Coordinates of C-alpha atoms in Angstrom, one line a residue:
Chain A
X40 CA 0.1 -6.3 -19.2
X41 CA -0.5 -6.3 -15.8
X42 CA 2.1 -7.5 -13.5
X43 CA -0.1 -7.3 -10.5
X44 CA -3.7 -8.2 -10.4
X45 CA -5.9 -7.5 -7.2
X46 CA -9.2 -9.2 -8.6
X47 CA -12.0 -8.1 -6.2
X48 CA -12.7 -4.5 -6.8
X49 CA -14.3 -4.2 -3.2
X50 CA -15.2 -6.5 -0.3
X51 CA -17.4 -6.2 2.7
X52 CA -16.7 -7.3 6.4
X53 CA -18.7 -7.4 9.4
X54 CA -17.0 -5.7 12.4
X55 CA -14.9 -8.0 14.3
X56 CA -14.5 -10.3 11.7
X57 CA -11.8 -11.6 9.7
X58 CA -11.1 -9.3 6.4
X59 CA -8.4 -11.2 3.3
X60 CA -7.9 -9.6 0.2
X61 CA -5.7 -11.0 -2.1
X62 CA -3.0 -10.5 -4.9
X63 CA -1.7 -11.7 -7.8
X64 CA 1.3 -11.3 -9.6
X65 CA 2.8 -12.7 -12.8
X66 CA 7.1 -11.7 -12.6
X67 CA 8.5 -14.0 -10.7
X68 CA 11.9 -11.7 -10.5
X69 CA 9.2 -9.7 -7.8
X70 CA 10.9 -10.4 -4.6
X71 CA 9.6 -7.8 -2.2
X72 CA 5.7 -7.2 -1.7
X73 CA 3.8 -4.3 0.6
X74 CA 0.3 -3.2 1.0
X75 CA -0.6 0.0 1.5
X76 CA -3.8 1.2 3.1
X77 CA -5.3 4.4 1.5
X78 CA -8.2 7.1 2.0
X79 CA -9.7 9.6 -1.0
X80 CA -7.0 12.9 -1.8
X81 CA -4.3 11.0 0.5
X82 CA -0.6 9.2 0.3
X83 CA -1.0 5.5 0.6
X84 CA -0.2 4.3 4.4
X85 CA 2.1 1.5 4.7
X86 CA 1.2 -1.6 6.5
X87 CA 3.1 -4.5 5.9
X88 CA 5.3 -6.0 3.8
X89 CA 7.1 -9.7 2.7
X90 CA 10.3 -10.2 1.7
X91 CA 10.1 -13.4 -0.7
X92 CA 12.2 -15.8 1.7
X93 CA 9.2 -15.2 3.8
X94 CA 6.2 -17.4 3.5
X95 CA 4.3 -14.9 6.7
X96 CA 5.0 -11.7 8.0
X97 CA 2.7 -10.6 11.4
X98 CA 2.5 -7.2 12.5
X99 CA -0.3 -6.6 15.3
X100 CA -4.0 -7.2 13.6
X101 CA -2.8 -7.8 10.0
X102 CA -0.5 -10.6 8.8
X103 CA 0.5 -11.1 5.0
X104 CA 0.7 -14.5 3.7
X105 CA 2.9 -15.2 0.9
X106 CA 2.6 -18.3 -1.7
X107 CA 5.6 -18.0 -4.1
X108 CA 4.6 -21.0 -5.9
X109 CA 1.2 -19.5 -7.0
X110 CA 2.4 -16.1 -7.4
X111 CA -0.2 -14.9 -4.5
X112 CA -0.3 -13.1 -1.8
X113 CA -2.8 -12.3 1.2
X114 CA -3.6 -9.3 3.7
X115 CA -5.0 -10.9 6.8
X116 CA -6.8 -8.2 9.3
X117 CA -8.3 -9.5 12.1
X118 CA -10.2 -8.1 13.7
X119 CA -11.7 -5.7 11.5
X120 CA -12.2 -2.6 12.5
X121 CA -14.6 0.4 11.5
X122 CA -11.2 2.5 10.9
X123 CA -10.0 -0.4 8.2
X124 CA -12.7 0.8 5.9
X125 CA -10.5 2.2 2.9
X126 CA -9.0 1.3 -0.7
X127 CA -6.1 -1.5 0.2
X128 CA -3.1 -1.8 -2.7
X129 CA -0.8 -4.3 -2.8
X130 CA 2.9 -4.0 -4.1
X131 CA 5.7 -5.2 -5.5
X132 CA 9.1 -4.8 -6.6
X133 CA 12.5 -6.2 -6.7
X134 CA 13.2 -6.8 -10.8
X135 CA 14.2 -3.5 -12.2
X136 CA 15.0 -1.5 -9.1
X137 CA 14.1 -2.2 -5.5
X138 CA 12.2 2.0 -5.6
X139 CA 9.9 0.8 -8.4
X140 CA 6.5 -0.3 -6.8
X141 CA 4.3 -1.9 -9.3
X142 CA 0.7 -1.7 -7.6
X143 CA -2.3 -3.3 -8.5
X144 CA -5.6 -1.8 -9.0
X145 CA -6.8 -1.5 -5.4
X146 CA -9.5 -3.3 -3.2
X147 CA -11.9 -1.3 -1.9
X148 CA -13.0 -2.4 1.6
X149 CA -15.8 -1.8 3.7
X150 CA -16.3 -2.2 7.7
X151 CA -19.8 -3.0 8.1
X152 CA -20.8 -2.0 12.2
Chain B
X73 CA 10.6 12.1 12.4
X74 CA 8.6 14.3 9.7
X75 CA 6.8 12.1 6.6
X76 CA 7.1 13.2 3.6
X77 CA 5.7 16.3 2.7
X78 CA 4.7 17.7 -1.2
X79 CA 3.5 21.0 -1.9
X80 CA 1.6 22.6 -3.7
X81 CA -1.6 20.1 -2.3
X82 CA -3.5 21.4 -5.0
X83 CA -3.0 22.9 -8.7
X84 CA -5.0 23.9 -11.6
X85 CA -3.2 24.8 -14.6
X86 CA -4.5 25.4 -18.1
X87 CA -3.4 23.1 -21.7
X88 CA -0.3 24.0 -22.9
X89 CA 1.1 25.7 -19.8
X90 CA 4.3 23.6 -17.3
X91 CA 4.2 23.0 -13.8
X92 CA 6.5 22.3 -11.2
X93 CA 5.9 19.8 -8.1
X94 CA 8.1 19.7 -4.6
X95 CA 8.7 17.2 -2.2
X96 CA 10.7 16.7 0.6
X97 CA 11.4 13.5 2.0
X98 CA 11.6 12.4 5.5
X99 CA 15.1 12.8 6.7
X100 CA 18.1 10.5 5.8
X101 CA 16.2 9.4 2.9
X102 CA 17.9 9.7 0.2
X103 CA 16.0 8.3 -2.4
X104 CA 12.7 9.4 -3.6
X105 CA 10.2 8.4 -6.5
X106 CA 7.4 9.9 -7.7
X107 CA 4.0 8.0 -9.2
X108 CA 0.8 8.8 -10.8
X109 CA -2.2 8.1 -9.9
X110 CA -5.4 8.3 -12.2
X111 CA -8.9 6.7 -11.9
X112 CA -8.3 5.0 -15.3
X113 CA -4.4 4.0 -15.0
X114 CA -4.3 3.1 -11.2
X115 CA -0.7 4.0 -9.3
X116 CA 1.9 3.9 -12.0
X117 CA 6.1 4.6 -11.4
X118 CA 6.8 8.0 -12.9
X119 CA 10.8 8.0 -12.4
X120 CA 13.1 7.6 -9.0
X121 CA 16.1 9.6 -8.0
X122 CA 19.0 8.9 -5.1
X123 CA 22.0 10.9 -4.5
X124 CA 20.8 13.3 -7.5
X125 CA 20.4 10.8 -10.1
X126 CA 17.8 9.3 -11.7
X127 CA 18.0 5.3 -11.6
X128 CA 14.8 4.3 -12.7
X129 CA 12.0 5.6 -15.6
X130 CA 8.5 4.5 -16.1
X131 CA 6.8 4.7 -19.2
X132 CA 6.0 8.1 -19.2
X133 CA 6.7 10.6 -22.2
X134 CA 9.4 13.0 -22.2
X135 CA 6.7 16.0 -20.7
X136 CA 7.6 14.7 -17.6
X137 CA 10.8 15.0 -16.0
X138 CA 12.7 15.4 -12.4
X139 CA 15.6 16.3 -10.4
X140 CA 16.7 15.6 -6.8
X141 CA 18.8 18.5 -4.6
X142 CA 21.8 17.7 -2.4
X143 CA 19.8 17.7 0.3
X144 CA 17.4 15.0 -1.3
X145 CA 14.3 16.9 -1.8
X146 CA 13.2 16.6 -5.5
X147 CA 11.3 18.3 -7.7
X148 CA 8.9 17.0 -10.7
X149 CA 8.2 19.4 -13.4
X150 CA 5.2 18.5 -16.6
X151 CA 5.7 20.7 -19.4
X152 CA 2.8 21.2 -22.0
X153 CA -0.1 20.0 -20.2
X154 CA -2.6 18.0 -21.6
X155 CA -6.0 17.3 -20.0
X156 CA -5.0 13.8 -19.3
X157 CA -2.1 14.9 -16.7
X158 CA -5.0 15.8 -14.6
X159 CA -4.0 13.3 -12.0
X160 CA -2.9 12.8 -8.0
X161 CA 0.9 12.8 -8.2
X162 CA 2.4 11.2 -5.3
X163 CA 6.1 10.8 -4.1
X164 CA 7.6 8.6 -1.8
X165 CA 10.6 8.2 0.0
X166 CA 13.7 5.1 1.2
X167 CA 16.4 4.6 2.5
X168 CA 17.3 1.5 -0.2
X169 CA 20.8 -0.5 0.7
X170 CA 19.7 0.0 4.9
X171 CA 17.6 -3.3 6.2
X172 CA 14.5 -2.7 6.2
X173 CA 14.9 0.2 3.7
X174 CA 13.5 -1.0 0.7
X175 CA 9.7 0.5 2.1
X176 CA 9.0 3.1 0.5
X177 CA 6.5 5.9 2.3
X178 CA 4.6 8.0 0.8
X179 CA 3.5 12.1 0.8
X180 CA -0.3 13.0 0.7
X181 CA 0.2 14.0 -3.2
X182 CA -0.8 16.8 -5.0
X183 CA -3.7 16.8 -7.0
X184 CA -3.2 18.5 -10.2
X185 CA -6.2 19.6 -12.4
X186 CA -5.5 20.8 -15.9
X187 CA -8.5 22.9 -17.6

């Protein structure tokens, strides 16, 4: 059973455009969410996270969105960059242990110049 | 401050034989989990540890298994191999109970290749 679903495998952007990938999740215990940004052979990067008595969270050129009602959650970049091109996880946690990340499968995104 | 580091970077091992994985997490962290990542499975929870004990176990059989140090640095050890460990296994560090401390960040893994 997976407890968090990221349903596009990979998504394409122009440069300088707006990129969203989005998240699922089924446990509504979740109550803390992260993405992660990561390359081939490397640790995952941290970007941003949501605490769930957020609805938004901003930090520079990404923003995460977060819709408690419909279990979902969004990674905002704007604008996209060459350098964003990478496999982007989101995360969550909160139900059996704030240290155990549940991640879904990864979205695999693509900076087109 | 120092990210977390993890060494060996890279290991190949044979079926059958145990190995032992390091990581030392960036400083005043005092907890640290460890995950596995294969193509099939994704990023999966192996087991966490703060303040030398372990709080938290993923589904994972009894092969694997970990410790944490006074000084917070753990170690991961897989006994009997099996081709299937062959995996990139990550570790990642917090400071839980601190605000903001709940993020965990991560090592650049070690990628382990059983033959």
């Amino acid at each position: 059973d997976q407890q968090v679903k990221q349903n596009s495998p990979s998504l394409s952007v122009q440069e300088g455009r707006i990129s969203i990938l989005n998240c699922d999740y089924t446990n509504s215990m979740f109550d803390y969410f992260l993405w992660y940004k990561k390359y081939p052979a490397e640790g995952p990067t941290f970007l941003i996270s949501i605490s769930s008595i957020k609805d938004k969270n901003e930090d520079g050129r990404f923003t995460v969105f977060l819709n408690k009602s419909a279990k979902h959650l969004s990674l905002h970049i704007v604008p996209s960059q060459p350098g964003d091109s990478a496999v982007y996880f989101c995360a969550a946690s909160g139900f059996q242990g704030a240290q155990k990340l549940v991640f879904g499968q990864g979205t695999r995104l693509t900076i087109n110049p | 401050k120092a990210g977390v580091t993890q060494t060996p970077r890279y290991l190949i091992k044979t079926r059958g034989q145990q190995v032992t994985l390091s990581c030392s997490p960036i400083s005043g962290h005092r907890s640290v989990s460890w995950y596995q990542q294969t193509p099939g499975q994704g990023l999966q929870f192996l087991f966490e540890y703060f303040s030398e004990t372990q709080r938290n176990k993923g589904n994972f059989p009894g092969r694997f298994s970990g410790r944490q140090f006074s000084n917070s640095r753990s170690e991961m050890n897989v006994s009997t191999l099996e081709l299937g460990d062959s995996a990139l296994y990550l570790c990642a560090s917090s400071t839980p109970g601190l605000a903001g401390g709940d993020t965990q960040y991560f090592g650049p893994g070690t990628r382990l290749t059983v033959l």
